[in-house]
Short mmCIF file of C-alpha atoms and ligand atoms in Angstrom, two decimals:
data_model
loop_
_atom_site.label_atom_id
_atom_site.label_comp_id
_atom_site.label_asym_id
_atom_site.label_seq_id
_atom_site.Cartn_x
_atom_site.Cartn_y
_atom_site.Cartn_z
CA UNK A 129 -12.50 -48.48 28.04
CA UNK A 130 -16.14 -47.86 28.64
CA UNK A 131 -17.92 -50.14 31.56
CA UNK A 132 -21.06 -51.90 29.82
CA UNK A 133 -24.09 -50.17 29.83
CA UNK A 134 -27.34 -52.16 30.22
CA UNK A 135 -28.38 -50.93 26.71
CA UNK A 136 -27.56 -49.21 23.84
CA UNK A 137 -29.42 -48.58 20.24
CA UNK A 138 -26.87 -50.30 18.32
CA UNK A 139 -24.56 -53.02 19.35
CA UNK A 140 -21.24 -54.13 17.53
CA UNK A 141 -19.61 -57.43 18.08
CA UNK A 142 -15.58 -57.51 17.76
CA UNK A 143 -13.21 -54.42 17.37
CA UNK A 144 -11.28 -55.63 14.26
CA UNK A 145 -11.11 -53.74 10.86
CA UNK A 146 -14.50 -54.68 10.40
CA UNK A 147 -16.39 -53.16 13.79
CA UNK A 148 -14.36 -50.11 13.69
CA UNK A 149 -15.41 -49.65 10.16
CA UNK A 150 -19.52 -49.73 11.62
CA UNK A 151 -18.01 -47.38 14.28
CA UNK A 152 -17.01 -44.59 12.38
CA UNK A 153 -19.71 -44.79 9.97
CA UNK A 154 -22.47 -44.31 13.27
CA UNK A 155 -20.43 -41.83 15.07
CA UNK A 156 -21.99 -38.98 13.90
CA UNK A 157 -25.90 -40.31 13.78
CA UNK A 158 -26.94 -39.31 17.20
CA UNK A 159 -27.90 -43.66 18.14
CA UNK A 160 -25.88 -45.21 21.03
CA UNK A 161 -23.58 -47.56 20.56
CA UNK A 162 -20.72 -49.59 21.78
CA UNK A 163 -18.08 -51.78 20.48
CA UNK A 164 -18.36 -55.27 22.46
CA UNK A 165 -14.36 -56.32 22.11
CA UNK A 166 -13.63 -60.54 23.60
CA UNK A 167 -10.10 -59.00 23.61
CA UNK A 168 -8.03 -56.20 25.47
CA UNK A 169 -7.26 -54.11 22.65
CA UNK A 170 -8.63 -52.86 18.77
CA UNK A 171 -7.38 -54.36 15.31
CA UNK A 172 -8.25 -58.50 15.59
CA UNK A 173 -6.73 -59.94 13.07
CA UNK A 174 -4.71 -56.81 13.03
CA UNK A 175 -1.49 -56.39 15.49
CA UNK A 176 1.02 -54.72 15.29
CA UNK A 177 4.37 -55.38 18.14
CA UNK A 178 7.77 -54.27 18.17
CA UNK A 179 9.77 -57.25 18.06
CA UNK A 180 12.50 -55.86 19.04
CA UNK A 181 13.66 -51.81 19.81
CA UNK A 182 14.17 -51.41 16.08
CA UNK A 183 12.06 -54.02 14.57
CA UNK A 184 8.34 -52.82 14.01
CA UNK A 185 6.53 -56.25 13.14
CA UNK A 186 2.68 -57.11 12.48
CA UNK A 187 1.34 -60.45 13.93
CA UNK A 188 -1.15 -59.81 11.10
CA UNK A 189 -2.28 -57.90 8.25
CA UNK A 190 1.00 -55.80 7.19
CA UNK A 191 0.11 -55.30 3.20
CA UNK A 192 -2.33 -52.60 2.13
CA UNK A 193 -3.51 -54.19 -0.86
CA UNK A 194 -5.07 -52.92 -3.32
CA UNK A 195 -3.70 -49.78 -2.52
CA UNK A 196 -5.27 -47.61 -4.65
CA UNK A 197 -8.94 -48.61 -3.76
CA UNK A 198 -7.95 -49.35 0.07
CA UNK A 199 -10.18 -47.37 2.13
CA UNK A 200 -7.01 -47.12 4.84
CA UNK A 201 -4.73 -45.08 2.71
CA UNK A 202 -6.92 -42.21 3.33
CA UNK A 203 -6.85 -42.88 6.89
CA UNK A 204 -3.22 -43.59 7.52
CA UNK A 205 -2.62 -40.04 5.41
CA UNK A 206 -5.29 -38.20 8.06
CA UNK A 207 -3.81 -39.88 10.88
CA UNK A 208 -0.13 -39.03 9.82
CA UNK A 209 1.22 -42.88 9.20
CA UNK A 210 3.56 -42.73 7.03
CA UNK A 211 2.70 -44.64 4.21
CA UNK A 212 5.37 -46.63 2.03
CA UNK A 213 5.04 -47.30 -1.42
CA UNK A 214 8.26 -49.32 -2.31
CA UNK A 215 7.02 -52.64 -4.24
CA UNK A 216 6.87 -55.82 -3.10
CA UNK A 217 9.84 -58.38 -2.98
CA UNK A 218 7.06 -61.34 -3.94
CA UNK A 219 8.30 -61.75 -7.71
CA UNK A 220 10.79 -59.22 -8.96
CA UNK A 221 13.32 -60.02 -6.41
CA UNK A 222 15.03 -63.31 -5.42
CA UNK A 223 17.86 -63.13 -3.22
CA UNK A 224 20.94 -65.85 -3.22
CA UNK A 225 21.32 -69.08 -5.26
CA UNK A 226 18.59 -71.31 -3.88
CA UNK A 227 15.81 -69.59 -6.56
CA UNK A 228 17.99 -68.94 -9.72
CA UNK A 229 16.39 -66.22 -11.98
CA UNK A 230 15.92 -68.70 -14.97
CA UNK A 231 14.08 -70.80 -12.72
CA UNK A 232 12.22 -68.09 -11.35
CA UNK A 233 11.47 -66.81 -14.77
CA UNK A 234 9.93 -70.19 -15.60
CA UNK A 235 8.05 -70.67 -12.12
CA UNK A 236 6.34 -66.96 -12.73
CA UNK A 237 5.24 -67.80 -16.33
CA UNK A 238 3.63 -71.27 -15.59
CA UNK A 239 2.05 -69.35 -11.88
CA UNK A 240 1.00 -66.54 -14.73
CA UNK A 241 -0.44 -69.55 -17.13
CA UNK A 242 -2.12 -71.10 -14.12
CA UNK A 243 -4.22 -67.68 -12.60
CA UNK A 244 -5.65 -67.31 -16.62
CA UNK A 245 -6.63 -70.49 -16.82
CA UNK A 246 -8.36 -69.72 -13.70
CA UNK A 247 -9.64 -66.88 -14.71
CA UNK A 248 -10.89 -68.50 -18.06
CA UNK A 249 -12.42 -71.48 -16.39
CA UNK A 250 -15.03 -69.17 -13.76
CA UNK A 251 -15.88 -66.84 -16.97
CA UNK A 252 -18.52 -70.34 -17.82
CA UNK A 253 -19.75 -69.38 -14.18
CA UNK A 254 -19.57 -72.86 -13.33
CA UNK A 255 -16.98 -73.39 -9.69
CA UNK A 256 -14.98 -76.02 -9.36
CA UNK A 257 -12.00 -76.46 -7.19
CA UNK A 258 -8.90 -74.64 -8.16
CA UNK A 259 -6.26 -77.50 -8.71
CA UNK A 260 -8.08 -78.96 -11.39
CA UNK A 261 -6.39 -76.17 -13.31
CA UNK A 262 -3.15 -76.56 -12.51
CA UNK A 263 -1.27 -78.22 -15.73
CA UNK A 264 -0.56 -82.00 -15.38
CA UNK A 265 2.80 -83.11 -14.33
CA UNK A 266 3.87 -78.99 -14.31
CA UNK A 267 6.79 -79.25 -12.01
CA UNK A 268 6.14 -75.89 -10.36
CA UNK A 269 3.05 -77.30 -8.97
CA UNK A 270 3.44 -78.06 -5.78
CA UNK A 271 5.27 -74.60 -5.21
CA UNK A 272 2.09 -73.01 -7.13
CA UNK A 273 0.22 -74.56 -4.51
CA UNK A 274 2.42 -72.77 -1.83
CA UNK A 275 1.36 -69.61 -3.52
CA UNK A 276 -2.47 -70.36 -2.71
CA UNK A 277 -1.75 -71.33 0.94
CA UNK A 278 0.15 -67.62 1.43
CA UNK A 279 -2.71 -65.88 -0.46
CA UNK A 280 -5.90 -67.94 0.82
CA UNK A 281 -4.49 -70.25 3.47
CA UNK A 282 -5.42 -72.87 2.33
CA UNK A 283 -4.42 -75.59 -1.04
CA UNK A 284 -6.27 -75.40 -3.83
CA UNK A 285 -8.11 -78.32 -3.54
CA UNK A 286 -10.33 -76.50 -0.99
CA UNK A 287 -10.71 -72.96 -3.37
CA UNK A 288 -13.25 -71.93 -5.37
CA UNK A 289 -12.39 -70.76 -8.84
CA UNK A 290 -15.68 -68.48 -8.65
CA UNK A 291 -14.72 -66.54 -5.46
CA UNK A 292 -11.02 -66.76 -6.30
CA UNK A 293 -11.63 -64.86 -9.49
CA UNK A 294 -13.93 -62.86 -7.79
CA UNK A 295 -11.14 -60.64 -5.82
CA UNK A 296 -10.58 -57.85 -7.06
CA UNK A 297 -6.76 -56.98 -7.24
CA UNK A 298 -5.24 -53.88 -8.53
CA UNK A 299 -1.48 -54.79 -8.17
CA UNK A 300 -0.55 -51.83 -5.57
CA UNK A 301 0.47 -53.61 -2.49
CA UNK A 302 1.48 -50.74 0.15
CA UNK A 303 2.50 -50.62 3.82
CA UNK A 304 1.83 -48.91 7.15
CA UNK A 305 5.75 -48.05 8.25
CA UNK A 306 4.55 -48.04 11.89
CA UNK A 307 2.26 -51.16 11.47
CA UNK A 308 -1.10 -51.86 9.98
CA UNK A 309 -2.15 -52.91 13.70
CA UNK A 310 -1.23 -49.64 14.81
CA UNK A 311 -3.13 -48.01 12.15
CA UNK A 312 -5.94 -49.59 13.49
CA UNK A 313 -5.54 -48.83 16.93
CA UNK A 314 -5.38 -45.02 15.95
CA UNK A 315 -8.32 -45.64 13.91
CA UNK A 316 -10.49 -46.80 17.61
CA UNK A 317 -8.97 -45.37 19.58
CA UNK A 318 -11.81 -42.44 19.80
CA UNK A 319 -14.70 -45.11 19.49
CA UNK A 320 -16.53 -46.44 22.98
CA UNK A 321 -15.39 -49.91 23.41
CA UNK A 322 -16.12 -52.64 25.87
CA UNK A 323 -12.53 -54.67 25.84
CA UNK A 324 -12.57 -58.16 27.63
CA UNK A 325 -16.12 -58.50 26.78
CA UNK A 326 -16.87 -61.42 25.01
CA UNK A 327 -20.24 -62.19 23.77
CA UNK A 328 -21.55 -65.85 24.15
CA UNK A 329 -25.29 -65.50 23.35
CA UNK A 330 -27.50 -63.06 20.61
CA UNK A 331 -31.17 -63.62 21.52
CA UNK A 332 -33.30 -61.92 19.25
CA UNK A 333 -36.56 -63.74 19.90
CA UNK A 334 -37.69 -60.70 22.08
CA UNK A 335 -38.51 -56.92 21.00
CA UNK A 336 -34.98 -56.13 21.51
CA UNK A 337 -31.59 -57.96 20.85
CA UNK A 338 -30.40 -59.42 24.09
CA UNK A 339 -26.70 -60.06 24.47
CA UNK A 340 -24.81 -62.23 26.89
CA UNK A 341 -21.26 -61.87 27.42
CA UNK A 342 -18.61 -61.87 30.11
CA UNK A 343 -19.44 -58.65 31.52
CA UNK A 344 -22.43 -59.06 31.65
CA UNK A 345 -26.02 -58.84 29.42
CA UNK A 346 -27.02 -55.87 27.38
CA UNK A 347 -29.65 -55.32 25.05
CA UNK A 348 -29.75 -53.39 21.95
CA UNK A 349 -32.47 -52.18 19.17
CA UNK A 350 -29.91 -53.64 16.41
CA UNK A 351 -26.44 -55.50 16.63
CA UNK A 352 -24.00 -55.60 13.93
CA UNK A 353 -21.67 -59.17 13.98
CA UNK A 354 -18.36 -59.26 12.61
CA UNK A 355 -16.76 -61.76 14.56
CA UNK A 356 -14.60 -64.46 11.96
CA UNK A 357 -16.82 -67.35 10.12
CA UNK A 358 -14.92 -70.20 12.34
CA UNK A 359 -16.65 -68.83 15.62
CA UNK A 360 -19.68 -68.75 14.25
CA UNK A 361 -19.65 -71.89 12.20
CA UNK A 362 -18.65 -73.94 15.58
CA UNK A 363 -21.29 -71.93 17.38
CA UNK A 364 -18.55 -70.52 20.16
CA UNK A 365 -20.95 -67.44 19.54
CA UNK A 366 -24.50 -68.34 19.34
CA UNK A 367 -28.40 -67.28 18.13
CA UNK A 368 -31.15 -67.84 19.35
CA UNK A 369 -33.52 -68.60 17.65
CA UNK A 370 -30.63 -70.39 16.14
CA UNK A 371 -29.83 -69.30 12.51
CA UNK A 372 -28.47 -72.59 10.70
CA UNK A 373 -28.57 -70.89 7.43
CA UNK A 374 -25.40 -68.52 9.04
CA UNK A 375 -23.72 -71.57 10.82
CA UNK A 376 -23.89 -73.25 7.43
CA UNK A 377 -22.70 -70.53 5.35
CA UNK A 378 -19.78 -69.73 7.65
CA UNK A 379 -18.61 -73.47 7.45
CA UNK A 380 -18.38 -73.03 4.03
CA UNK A 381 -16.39 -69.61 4.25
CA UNK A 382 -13.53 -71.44 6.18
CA UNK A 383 -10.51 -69.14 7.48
CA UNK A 384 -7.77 -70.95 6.25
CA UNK A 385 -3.64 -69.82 7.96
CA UNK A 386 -1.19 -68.27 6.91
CA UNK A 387 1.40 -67.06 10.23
CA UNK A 388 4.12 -64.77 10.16
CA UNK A 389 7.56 -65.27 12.43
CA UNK A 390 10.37 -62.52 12.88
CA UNK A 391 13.89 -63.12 13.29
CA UNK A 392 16.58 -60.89 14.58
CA UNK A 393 19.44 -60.82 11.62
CA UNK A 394 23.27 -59.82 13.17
CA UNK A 395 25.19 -57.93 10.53
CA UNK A 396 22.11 -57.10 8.19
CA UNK A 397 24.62 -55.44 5.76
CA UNK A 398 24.78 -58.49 4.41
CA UNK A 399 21.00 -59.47 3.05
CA UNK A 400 19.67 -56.40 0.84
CA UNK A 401 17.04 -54.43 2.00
CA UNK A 402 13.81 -55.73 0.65
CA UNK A 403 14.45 -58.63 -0.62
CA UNK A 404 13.12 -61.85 -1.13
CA UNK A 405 14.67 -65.68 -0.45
CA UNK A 406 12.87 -68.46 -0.82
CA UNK A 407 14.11 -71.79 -2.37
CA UNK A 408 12.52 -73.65 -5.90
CA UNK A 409 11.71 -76.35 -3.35
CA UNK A 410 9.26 -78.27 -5.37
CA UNK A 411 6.97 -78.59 -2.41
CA UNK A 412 4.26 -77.13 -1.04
CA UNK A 413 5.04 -77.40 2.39
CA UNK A 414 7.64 -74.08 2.05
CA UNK A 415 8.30 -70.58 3.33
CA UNK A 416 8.71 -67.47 1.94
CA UNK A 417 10.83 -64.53 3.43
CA UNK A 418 11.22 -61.35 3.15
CA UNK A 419 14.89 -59.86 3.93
CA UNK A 420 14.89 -56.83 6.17
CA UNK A 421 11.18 -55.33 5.61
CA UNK A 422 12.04 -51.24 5.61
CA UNK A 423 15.77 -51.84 6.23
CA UNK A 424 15.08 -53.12 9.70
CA UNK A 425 17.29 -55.72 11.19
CA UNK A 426 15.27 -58.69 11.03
CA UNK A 427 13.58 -61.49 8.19
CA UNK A 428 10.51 -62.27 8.37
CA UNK A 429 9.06 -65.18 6.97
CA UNK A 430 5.58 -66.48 5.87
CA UNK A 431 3.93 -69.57 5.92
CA UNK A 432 0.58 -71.14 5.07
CA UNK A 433 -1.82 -73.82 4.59
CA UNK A 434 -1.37 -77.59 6.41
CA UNK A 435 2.16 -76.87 6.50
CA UNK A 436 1.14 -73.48 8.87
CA UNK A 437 -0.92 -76.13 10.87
CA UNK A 438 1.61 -79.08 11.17
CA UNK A 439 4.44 -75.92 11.90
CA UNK A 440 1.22 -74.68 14.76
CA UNK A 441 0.98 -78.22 15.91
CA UNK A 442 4.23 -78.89 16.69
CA UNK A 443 4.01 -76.24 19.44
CA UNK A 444 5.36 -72.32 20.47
CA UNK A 445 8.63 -71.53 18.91
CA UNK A 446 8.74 -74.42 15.74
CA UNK A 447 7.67 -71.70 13.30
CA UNK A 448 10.96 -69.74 13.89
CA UNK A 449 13.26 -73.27 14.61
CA UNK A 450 11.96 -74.08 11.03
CA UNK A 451 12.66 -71.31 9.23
CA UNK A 452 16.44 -70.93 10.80
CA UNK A 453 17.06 -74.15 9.54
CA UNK A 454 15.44 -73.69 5.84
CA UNK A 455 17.32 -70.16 5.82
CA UNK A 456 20.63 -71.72 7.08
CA UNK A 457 20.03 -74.27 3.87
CA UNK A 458 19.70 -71.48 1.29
CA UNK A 459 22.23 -69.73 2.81
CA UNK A 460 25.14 -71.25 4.64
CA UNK A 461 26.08 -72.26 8.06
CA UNK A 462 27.43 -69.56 8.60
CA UNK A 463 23.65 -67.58 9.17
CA UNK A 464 22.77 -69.62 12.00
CA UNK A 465 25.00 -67.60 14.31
CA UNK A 466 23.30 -64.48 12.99
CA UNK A 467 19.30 -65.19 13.64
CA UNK A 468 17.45 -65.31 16.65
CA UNK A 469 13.79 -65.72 17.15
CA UNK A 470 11.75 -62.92 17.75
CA UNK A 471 7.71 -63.31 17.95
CA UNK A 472 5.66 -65.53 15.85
CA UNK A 473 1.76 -65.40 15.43
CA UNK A 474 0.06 -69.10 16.06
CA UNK A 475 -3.07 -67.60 14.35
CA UNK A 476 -4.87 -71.40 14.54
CA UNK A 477 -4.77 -71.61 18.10
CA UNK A 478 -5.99 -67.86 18.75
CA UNK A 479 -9.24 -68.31 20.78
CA UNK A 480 -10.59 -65.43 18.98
CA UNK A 481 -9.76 -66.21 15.08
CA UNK A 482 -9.11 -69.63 15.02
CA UNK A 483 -7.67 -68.94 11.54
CA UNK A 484 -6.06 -66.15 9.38
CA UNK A 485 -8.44 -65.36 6.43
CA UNK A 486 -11.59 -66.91 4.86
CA UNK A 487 -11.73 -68.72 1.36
CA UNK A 488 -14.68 -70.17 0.19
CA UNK A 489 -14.91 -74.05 -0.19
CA UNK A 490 -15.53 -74.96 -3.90
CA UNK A 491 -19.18 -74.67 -5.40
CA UNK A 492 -19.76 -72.10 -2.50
CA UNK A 493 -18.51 -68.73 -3.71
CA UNK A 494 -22.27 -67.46 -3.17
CA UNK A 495 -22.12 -68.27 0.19
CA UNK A 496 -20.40 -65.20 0.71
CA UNK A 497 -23.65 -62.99 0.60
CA UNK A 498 -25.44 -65.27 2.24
CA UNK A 499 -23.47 -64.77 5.43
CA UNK A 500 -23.51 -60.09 4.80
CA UNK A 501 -27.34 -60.86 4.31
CA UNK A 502 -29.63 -58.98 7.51
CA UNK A 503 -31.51 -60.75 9.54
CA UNK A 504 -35.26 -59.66 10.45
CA UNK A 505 -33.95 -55.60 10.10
CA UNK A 506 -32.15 -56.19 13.34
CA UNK A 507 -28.65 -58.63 12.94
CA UNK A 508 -26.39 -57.02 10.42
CA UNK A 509 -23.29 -58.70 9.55
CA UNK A 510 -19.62 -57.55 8.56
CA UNK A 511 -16.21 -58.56 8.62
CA UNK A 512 -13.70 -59.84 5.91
CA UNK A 513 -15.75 -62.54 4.70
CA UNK A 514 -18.68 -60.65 4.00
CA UNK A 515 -16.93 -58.19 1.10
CA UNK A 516 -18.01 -59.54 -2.36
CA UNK A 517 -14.45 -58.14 -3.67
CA UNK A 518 -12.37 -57.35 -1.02
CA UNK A 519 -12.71 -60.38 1.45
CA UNK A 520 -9.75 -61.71 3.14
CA UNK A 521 -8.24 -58.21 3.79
CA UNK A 522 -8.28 -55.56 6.26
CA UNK A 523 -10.12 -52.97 4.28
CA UNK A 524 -12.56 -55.27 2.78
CA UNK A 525 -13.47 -55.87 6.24
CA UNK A 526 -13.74 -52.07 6.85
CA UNK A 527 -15.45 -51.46 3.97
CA UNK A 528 -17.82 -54.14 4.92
CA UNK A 529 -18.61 -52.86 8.20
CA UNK A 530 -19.24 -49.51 7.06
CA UNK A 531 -21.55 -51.30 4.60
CA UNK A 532 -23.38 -52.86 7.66
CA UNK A 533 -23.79 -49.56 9.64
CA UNK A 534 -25.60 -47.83 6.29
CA UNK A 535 -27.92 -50.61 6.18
CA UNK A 536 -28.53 -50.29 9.69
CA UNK A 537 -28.93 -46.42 9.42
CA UNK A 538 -31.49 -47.26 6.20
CA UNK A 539 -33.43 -49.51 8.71
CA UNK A 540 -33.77 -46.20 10.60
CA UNK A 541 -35.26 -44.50 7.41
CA UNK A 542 -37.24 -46.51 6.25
CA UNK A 543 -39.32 -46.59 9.66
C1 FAD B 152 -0.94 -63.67 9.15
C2 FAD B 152 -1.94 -62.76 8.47
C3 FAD B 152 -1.54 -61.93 7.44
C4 FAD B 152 -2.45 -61.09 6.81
N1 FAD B 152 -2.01 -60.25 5.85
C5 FAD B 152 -2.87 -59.34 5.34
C6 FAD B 152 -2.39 -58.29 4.53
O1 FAD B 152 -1.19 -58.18 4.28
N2 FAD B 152 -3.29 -57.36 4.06
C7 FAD B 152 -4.62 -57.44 4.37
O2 FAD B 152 -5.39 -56.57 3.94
N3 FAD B 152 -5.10 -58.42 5.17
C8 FAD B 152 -4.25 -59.35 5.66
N4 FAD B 152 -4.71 -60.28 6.54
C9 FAD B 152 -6.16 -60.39 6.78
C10 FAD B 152 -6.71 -59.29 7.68
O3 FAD B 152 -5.93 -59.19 8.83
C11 FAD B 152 -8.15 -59.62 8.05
O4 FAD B 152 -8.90 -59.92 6.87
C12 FAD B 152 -8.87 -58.48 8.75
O5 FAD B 152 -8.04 -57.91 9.74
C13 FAD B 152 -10.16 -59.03 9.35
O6 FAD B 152 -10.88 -58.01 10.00
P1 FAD B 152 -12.30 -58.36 10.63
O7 FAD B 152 -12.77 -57.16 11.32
O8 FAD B 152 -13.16 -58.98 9.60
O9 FAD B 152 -12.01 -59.53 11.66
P2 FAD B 152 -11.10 -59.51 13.00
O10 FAD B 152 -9.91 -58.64 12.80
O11 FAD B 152 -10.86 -60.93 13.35
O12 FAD B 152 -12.03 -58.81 14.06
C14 FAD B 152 -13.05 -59.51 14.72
C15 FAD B 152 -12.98 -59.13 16.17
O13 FAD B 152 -14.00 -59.84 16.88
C16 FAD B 152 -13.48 -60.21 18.14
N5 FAD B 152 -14.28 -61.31 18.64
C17 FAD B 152 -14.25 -62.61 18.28
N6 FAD B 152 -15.18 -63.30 18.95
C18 FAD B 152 -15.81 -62.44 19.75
C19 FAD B 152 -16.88 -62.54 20.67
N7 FAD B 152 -17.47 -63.71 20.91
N8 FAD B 152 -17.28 -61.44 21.35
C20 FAD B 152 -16.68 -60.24 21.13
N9 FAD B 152 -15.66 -60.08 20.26
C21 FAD B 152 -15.25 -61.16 19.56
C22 FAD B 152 -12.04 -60.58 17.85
O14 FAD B 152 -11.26 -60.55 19.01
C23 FAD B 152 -11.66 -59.50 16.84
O15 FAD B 152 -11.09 -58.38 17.47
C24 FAD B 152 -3.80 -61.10 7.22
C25 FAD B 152 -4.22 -61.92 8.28
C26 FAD B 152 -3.29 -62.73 8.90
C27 FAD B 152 -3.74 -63.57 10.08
#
């Protein structure tokens, strides 16, 4: 923990994926910096916990997608995290009776039918909002629907076919056996960071960026931002002179929720390793869980969109009372004994997200460069939401704040 200086040549706002991304990329260019962190540790949206003695469990991020163009693959491999490659359990595998493989079969190929359509649709380059492709009276549609609140956190209704299409998956979904968050906390843990230190106030009227936080003001030559859209697009971090074009473009890059619960599973021999259980519900308002994640003794489930918020809502501890009960109703009485809450992430209510990942609204997939855009060659801006390809994850955001620090470093240049 570094105390905060008075000033510094370069400035970063938040310590997630995205700031320690800008770290790295300035640590060897002889400017100043410092990582201003509102928290008391690295990784944001990134966090890893042990649930339990044997149950390793991330708040956040867990899946390194895109594996095979994920910028942390190389950096769990030099920092000696074990890397595993087994797939995921999100289509092949369907534990128990309540998903029967025909049904499953069927689900898959009208989810498949749905994404071209998609895909079809944004080649005219006109957006529109995603459920207007979803196939009239389908009856996997409300459960297609649950897919978009795990992947964007939010229903359809509210994505845009343009950015949606826009993503660029390769299918190679890996994980961090220690933790993604941990990862990440590796990754800073050489970088100068100011934890506790959140910033209220950028001023760049003046020659130099002035910065008010809660240690304290600081000023800097340049600051790169990476803070999530919802604090900027309610203004719980502010400009002045104020930039509305920002606050507007971050409204429109929403971070919907998706949160993550862990429960402790007696007699694991029972559930296979890796699997998946989830019901054909024929509602949105679902879960999705995976059955002992590396072998460990534990499920963990997933849930997303309104139903994350209404789950939030109803206050600490009705994420994991939920899914008990929907798990007990797939499986039997007889599992209720045998699970016990462990930890679940209320990612709505965290002061310093206020959501899980960003989508953007429909007919505002550009918005997304708006918000990476510079301001004045001093306010640079990263994070998730700012990656053209990669948003939503952990390594877009890295890769975007590495993006930031090169145009900051071309600033440099070019003076
Ligand atoms: C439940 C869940 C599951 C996910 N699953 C995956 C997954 O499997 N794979 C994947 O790649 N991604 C996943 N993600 C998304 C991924 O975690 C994020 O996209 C990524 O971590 C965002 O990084 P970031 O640096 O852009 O933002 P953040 O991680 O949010 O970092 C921003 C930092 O800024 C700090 N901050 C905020 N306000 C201030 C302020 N005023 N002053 C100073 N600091 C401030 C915050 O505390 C935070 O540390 C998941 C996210 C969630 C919530």
């Amino acid at each position: 923990m570094t105390s905060l200086p008075s000033s510094v040549d370069i400035a970063i706002i938040g310590a997630g994926a995205a700031g320690l991304g800008a770290a790295h990329a300035l640590k060897d260019s002889g400017l100043s910096f410092l990582v201003l962190e509102a928290r008391d540790r690295v990784g944001g949206r990134g966090h890893t916990v042990m649930a339990a003695p044997d149950v390793v469990f991330d708040m956040g991020c867990g899946w390194l997608h895109s594996a095979d163009e994920n910028s942390f693959v190389k950096i769990a491999e030099e920092l000696n995290f074990e890397v595993n490659k087994d797939l995921p359990p999100w289509r092949e595998r369907a534990y128990g009776k309540a998903f029967p493989q025909e049904d499953r079969d069927d689900f898959i190929h009208s989810l498949d039918g749905f994404f071209q359509r998609l895909h079809e649709a944004a080649k005219s380059g006109h957006d529109s909002a995603a459920d207007l492709y979803l196939e009239p009276g389908n009856r996997w549609n409300p459960m297609i629907d649950a897919i978009s609140t795990y992947i964007n956190g939010c229903e359809l209704d509210q994505v845009s076919i343009l950015d949606f299409d826009a993503y660029e998956d390769t299918n190679l979904n890996w994980r961090v056996r220690r933790g993604y968050g941990a990862l990440m906390a590796a990754y800073g843990a050489t970088l100068p960071l100011a934890f506790n230190c959140a910033v209220t106030l950028i001023d760049h009227s003046g020659k130099r960026v002035r910065l008010e936080t809660s240690q304290g003001t600081l000023t800097a030559d340049k600051a790169i931002i990476t803070v999530p859209t919802n604090l900027i697009a309610d203004e719980t971090i502010r400009f002045h002179p104020a930039l509305p074009e920002k606050v507007d473009a971050a409204a429109k890059l929403p971070l919907g929720l998706a949160d993550k619960v862990v429960l402790a599973l007696a007699e694991p021999e029972a559930l296979p390793k890796e699997g998946n259980l989830r019901g054909a519900t024929m509602r949105t308002e679902m879960g999705t869980y995976h059955l002992r994640p590396f072998g460990q003794p534990c499920i963990e489930g997933f849930f997303g969109g309104r139903f994350a918020q209404t789950l939030e809502d109803a206050g600490d501890g009705a994420i994991a009372a939920h899914s008990i009960d929907e798990i007990v109703s797939f499986l039997g009485n007889d599992f209720r004994r045998k699970l016990k809450p462990l930890k679940e992430s209320r990612w709505a209510q965290d002061p310093f997200a206020r959501g899980s990942y960003s989508h953007a609204m429909p007919g505002h997939s550009g918005k997304r460069a708006v918000i990476a855009a510079p301001v004045d060659g001093r306010l640079f801006f990263a994070g998730e939401a700012t990656s053209p390809n990669f948003f939503s994850t952990a390594h877009g955001a890295r890769d975007s704040g590495e993006r930031a620090a090169k145009e900051v470093l071309g600033t440099m240049v070019a003076r």
